[in-house]
Short mmCIF file of C-alpha atoms in Angstrom, two decimals:
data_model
loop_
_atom_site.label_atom_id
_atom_site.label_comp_id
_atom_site.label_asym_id
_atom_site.label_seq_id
_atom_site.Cartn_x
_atom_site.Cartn_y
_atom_site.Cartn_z
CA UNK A 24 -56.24 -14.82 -17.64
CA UNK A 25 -58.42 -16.56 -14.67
CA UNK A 26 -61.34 -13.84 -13.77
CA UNK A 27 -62.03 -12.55 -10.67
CA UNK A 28 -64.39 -15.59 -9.57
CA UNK A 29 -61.65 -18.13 -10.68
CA UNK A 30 -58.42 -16.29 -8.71
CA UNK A 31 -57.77 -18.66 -5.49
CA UNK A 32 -58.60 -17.17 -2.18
CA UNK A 33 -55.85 -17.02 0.40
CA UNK A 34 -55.31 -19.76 2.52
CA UNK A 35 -56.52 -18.57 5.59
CA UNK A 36 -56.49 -21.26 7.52
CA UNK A 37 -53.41 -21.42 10.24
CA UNK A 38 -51.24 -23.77 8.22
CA UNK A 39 -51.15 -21.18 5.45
CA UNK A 40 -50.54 -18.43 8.52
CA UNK A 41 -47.66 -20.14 9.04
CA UNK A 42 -46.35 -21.18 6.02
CA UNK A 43 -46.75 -17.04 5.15
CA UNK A 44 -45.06 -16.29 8.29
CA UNK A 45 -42.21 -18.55 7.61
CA UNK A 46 -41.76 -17.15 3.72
CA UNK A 47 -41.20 -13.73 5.28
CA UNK A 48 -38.58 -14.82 8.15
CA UNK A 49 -36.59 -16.63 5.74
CA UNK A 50 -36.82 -13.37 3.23
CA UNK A 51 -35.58 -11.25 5.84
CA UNK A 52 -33.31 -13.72 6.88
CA UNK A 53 -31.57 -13.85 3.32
CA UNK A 54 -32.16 -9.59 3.08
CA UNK A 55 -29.66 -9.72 6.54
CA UNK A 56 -26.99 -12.45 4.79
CA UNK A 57 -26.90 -10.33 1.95
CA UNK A 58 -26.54 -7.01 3.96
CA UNK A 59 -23.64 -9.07 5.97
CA UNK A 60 -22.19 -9.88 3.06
CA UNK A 61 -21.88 -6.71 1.82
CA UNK A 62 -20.61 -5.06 4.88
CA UNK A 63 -18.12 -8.00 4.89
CA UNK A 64 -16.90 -7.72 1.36
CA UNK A 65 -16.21 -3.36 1.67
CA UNK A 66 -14.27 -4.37 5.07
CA UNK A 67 -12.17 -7.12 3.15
CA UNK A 68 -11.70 -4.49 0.52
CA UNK A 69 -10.64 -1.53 3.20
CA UNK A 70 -8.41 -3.91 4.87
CA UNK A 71 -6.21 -4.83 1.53
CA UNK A 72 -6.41 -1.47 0.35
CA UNK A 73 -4.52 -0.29 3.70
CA UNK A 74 -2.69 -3.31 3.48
CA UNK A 75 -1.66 -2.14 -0.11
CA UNK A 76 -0.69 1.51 0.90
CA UNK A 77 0.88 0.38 4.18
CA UNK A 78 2.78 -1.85 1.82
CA UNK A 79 3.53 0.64 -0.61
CA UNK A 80 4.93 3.26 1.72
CA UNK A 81 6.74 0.86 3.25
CA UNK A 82 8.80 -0.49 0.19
CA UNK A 83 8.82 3.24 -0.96
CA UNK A 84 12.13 4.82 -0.88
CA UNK A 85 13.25 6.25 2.41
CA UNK A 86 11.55 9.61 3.26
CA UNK A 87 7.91 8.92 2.13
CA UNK A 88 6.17 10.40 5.01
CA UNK A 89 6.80 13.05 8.13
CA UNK A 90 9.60 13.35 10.52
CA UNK A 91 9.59 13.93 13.57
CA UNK A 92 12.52 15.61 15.91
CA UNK A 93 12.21 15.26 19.34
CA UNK A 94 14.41 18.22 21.29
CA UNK A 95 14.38 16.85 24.87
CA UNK A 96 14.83 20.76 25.75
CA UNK A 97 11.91 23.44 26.30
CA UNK A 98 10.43 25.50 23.62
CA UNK A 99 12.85 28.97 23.69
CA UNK A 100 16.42 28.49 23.88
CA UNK A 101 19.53 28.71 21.32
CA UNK A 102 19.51 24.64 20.61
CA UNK A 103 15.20 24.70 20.13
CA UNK A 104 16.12 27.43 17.94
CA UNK A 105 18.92 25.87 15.88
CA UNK A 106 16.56 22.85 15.74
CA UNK A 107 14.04 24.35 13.73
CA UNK A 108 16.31 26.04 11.63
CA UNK A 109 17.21 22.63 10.23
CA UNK A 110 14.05 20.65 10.32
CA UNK A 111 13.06 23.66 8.31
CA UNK A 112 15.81 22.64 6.15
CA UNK A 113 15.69 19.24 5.95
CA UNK A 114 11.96 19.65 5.13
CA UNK A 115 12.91 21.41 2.12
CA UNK A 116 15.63 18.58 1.24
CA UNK A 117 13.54 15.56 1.52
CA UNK A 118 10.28 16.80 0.46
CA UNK A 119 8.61 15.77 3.28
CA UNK A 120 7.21 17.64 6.48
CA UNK A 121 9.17 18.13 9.45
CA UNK A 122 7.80 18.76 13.07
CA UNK A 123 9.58 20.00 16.72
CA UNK A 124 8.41 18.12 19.78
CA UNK A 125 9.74 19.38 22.43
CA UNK A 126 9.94 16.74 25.72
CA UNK A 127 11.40 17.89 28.39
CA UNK A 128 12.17 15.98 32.17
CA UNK A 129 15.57 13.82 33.73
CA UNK A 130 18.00 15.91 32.36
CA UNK A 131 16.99 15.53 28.19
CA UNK A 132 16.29 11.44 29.41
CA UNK A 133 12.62 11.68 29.44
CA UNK A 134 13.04 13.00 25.27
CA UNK A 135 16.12 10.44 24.31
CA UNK A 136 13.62 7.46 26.33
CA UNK A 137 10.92 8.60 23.70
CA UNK A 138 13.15 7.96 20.65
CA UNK A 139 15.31 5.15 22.20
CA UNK A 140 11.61 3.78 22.19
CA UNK A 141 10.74 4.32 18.79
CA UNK A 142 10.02 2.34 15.66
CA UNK A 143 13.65 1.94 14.03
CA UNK A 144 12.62 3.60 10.87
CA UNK A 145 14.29 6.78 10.37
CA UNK A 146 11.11 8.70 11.08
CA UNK A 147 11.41 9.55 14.96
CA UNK A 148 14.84 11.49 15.66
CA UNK A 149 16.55 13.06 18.62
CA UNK A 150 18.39 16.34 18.96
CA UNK A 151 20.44 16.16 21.71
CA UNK A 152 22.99 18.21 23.92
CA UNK A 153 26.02 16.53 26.26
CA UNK A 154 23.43 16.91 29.07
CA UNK A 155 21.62 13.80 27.51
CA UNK A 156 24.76 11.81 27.47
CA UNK A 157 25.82 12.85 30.46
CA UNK A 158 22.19 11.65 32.11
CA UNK A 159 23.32 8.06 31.63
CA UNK A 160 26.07 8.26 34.10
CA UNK A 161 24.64 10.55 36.34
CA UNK A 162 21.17 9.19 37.53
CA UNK A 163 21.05 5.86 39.40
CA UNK A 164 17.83 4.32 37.05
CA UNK A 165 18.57 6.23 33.94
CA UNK A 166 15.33 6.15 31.51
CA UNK A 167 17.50 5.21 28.77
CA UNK A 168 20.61 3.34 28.06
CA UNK A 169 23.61 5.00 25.61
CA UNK A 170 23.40 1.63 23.49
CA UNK A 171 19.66 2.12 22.20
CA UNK A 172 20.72 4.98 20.58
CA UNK A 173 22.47 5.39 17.17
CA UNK A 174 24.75 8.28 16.63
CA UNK A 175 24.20 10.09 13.35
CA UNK A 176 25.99 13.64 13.09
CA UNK A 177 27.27 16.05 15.63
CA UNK A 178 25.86 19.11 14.72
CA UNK A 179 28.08 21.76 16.80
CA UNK A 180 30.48 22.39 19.79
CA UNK A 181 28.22 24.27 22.14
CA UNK A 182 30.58 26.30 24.70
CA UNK A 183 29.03 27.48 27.34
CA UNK A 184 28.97 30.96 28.98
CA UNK A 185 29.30 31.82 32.35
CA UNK A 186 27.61 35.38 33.52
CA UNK A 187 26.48 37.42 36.24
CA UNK A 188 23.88 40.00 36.96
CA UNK A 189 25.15 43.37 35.95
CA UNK A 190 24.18 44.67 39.24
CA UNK A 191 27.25 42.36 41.11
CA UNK A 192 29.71 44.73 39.31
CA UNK A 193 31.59 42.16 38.68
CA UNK A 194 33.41 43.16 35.47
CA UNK A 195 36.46 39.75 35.67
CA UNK A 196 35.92 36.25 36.92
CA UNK A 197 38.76 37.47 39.11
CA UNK A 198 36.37 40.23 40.75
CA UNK A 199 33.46 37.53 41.32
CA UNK A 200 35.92 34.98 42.78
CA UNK A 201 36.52 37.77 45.12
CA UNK A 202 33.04 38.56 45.81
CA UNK A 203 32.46 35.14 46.40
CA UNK A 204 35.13 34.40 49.13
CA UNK A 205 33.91 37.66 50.83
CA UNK A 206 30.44 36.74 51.32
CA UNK A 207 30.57 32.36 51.24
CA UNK A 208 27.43 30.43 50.00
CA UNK A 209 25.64 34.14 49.30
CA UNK A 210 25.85 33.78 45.40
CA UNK A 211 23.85 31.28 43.23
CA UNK A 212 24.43 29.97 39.71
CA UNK A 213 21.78 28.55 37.69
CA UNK A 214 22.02 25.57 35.04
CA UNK A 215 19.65 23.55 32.61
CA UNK A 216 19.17 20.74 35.41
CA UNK A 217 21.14 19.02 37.76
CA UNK A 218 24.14 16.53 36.14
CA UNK A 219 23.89 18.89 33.40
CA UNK A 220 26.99 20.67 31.51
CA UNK A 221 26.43 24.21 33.54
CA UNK A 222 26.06 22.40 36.89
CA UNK A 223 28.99 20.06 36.71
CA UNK A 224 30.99 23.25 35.06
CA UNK A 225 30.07 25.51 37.84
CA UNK A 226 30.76 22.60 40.90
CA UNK A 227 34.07 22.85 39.11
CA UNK A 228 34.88 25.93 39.41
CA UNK A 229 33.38 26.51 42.71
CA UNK A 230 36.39 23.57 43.63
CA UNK A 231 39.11 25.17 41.69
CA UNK A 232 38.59 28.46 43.00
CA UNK A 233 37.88 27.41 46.28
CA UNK A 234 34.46 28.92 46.62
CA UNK A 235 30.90 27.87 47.64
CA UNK A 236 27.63 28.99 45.31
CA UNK A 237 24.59 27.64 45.31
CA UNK A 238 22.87 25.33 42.43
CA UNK A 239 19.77 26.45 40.73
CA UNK A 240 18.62 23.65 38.45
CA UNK A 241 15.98 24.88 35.80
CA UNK A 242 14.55 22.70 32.98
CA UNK A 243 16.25 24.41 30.16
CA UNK A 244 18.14 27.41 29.49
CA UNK A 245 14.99 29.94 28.78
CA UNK A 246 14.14 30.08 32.18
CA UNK A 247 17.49 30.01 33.70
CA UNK A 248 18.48 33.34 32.10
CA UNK A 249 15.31 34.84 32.68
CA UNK A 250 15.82 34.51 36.35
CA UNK A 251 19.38 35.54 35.73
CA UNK A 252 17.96 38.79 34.33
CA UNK A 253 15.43 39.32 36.89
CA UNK A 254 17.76 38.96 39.50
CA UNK A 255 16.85 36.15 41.33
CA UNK A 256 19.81 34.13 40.66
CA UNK A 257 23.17 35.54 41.01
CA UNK A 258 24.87 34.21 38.08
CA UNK A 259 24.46 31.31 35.63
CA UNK A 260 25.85 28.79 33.14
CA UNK A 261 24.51 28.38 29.34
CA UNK A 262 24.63 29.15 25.96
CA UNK A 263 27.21 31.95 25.22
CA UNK A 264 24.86 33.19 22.27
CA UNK A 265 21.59 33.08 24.85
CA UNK A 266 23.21 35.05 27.48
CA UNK A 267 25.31 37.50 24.94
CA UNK A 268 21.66 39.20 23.99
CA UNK A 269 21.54 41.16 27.39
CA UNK A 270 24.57 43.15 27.53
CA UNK A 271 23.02 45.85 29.57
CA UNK A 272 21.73 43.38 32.13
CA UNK A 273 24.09 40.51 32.02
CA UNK A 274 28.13 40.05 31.88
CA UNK A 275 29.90 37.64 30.59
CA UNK A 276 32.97 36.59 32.35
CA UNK A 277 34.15 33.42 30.27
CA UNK A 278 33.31 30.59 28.42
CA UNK A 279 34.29 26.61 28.18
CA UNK A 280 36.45 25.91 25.50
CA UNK A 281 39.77 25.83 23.69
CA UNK A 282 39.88 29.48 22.09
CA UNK A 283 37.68 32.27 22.11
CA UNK A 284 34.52 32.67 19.60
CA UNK A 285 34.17 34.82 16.62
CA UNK A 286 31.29 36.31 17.80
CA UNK A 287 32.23 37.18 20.99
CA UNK A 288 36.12 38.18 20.90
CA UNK A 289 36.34 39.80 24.04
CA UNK A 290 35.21 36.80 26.05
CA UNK A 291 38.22 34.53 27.74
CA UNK A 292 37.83 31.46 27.80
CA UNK A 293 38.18 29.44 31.64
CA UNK A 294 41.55 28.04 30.62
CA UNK A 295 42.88 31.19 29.85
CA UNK A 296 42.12 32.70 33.15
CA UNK A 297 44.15 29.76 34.96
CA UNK A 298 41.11 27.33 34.88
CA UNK A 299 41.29 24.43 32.50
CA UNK A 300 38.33 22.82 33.84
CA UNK A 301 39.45 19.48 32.40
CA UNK A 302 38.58 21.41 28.71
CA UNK A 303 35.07 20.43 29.07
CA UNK A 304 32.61 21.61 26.57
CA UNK A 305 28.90 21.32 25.64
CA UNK A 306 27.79 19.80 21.71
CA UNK A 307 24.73 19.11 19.99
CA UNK A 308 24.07 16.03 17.47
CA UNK A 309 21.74 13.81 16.14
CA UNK A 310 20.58 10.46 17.62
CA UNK A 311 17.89 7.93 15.80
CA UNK A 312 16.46 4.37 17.46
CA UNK A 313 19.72 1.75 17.50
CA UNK A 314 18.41 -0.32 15.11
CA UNK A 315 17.12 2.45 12.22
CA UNK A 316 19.07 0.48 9.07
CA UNK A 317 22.64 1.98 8.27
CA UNK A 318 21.48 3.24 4.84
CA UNK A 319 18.76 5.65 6.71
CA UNK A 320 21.48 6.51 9.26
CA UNK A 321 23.78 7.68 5.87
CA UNK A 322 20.70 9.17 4.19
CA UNK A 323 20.33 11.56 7.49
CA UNK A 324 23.94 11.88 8.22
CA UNK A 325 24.54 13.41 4.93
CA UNK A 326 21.26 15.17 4.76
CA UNK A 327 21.79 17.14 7.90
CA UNK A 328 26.11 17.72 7.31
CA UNK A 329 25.17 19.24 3.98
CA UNK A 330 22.50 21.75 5.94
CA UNK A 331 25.25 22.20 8.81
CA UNK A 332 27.66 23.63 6.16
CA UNK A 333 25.27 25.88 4.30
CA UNK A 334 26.46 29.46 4.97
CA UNK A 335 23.03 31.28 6.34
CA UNK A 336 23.38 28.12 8.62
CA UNK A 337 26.95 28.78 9.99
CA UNK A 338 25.70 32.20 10.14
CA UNK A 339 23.30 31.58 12.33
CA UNK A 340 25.25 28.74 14.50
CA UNK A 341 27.82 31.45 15.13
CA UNK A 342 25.30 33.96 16.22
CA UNK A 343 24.11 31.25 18.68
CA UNK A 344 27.26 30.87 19.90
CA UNK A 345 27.87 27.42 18.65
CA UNK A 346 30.55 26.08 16.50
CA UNK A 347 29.26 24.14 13.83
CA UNK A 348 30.74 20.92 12.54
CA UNK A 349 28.98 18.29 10.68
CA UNK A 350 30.82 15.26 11.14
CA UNK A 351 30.29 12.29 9.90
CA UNK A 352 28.72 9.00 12.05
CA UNK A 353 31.66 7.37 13.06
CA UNK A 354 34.26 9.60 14.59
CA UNK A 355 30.88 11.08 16.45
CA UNK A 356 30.06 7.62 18.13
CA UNK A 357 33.64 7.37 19.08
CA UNK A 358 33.32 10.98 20.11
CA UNK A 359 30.11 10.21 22.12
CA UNK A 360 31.51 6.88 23.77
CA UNK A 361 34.75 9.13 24.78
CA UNK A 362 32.41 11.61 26.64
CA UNK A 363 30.37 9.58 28.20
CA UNK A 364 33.31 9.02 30.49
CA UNK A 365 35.15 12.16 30.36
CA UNK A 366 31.84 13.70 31.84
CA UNK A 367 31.22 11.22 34.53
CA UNK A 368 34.56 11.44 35.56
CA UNK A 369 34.24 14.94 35.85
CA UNK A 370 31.02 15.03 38.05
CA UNK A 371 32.78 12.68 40.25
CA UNK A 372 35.66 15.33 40.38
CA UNK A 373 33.19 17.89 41.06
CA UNK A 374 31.38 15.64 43.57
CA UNK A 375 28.13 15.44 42.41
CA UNK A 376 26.91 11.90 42.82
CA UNK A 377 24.13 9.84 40.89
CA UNK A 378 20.92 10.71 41.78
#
């Protein structure tokens, strides 16, 4: 061991300054490589360990994660109703969660544009009414076209009801045909937007009966027959089921349709009161991106027909005023293709033009 009068003394001339000087840059120096190295090395590990579960849920079987249904209708009415009846359903089936968005605008376009739109996986689905399909032919720069969609199931026929304030006394269609050519272009009927079901329904029957009313477009059915029932709209057209729960402040006079419903036995239907109205009714079904892969299409299809057919279901359907169905994919794309064109030639009958 050197003593204390043997230990060199610092160098403190300025060479050794800087020679000191330069020992410590280069320690920090290494201390910040190391550090980057580090950092780098934990964000090379996050990245393949997302990579990995990405990876993972992707090759995992068909539903791994939540679905989302997008109702292109407003929070309130029979079909948002019937819509969470079966994602609660569905939830239960495939063991994953299930969520309502509601997106509403262009006649049910703005909500098919959002899933037309959407990754192809099986994970972002529409619930849609005739008034979406009937939005392609009926809007001059449609946000959607009728091929980037992918029928799945049609869920129900949808009839609609047609009914009037209590206060008209109008107790037959007969009586507020009467009314109506009494006091031209003084009654109103209300619908769930313009080129929809109700407004191309009503136009007919304005034409048939030779009668004027005035259209009242409303962005869903909710508000339409609240303004039915506070009496700011003389009449209006929508779900039989929705405007069935007033009796005491709302009539109806008939529904669309080939035969009268269960539920509501006392109700005639148009063509039975000497207007066929081409036979035109409303449906619900189930849409996904065009190019989801068939076997997620099947998976869904049968998924959604087995929840259609479970008896609380029909139950509740019927209470709507819908008349469920089920059907498989196939006859419903031919069955959407078919009234794509049976509705636009009706709105041409009824003179309503593209908008």
């Amino acid at each position: 061991m050197l003593s204390h009068a043997n230990r060199k003394a610092p160098d403190s001339s300025p060479e050794g300054s800087l020679v000191r000087s330069g020992q410590r840059v280069q320690a920090i120096r290494l201390l910040k490589l190391r550090e980057l190295f580090g950092v780098l090395a934990l964000a090379m590990w996050m990245v393949g360990a997302n990579f990995g579960q990405a990876w993972a849920q992707e090759s995992a079987p068909y539903p791994n994660r939540l679905i989302r249904i997008v109702v292109p209708l407003p929070a309130g009415g029979n079909m948002d109703a019937l819509s969470r009846v079966i994602a609660e359903k569905l939830s239960a089936s495939v063991g994953q969660p299930v969520i309502i968005e509601n997106k509403t605008g262009a006649s049910g376009g703005i909500g098919a544009r959002t899933v037309a739109q959407s990754k192809p996986d099986g994970y972002t689905i529409l619930f849609a009414i005739a008034n979406t399909i009937q939005a392609v032919g009926l809007q001059k720069n449609p946000p959607f076209k009728l091929s980037e969609l992918a029928p799945i199931t049609q869920l129900a026929e949808l009839p609609t009801g047609f009914a009037v304030r209590i206060d008209l006394q109008a107790g037959t269609l007969a009586d507020f045909v009467k009314f109506a050519k009494e006091k031209p272009g003084d009654l109103s009927f209300g619908s769930v937007g313009s080129g929809s079901t109700g407004h191309i329904i009503g136009e007919g029957l304005a034409a048939a009966a030779g009668i004027k009313m005035l259209h009242v477009p409303y962005k869903g059915e909710a508000p339409a027959i609240t303004d039915l029932l506070g009496g700011h709209i003389s009449s209006a057209f929508a779900s039989v089921g929705g405007l069935g729960q007033y009796p005491d402040k709302a009539k109806l006079l008939a529904i669309t349709g080939p035969h009268r419903l269960k539920q509501f036995p006392d109700v005639p239907t148009f063509q039975e009161l000497g207007y066929p109205l081409r036979g035109l009714t409303g449906w619900a079904g189930v849409f996904a991106p065009a190019a989801t892969p068939k076997p997620i299409i099947n998976r869904l299809a049968t998924e959604i027909g087995r929840i259609v057919r479970l008896p609380d279901v029909q139950a509740r359907m019927l209470d709507y005023g819908f008349e469920p169905l089920g059907d498989t994919t196939e006859p419903f794309a031919a069955f959407v293709n078919a009234q794509a064109e049976r509705w636009a030639a009706a709105a041409k009958e009824a003179g309503i033009e593209p908008q």
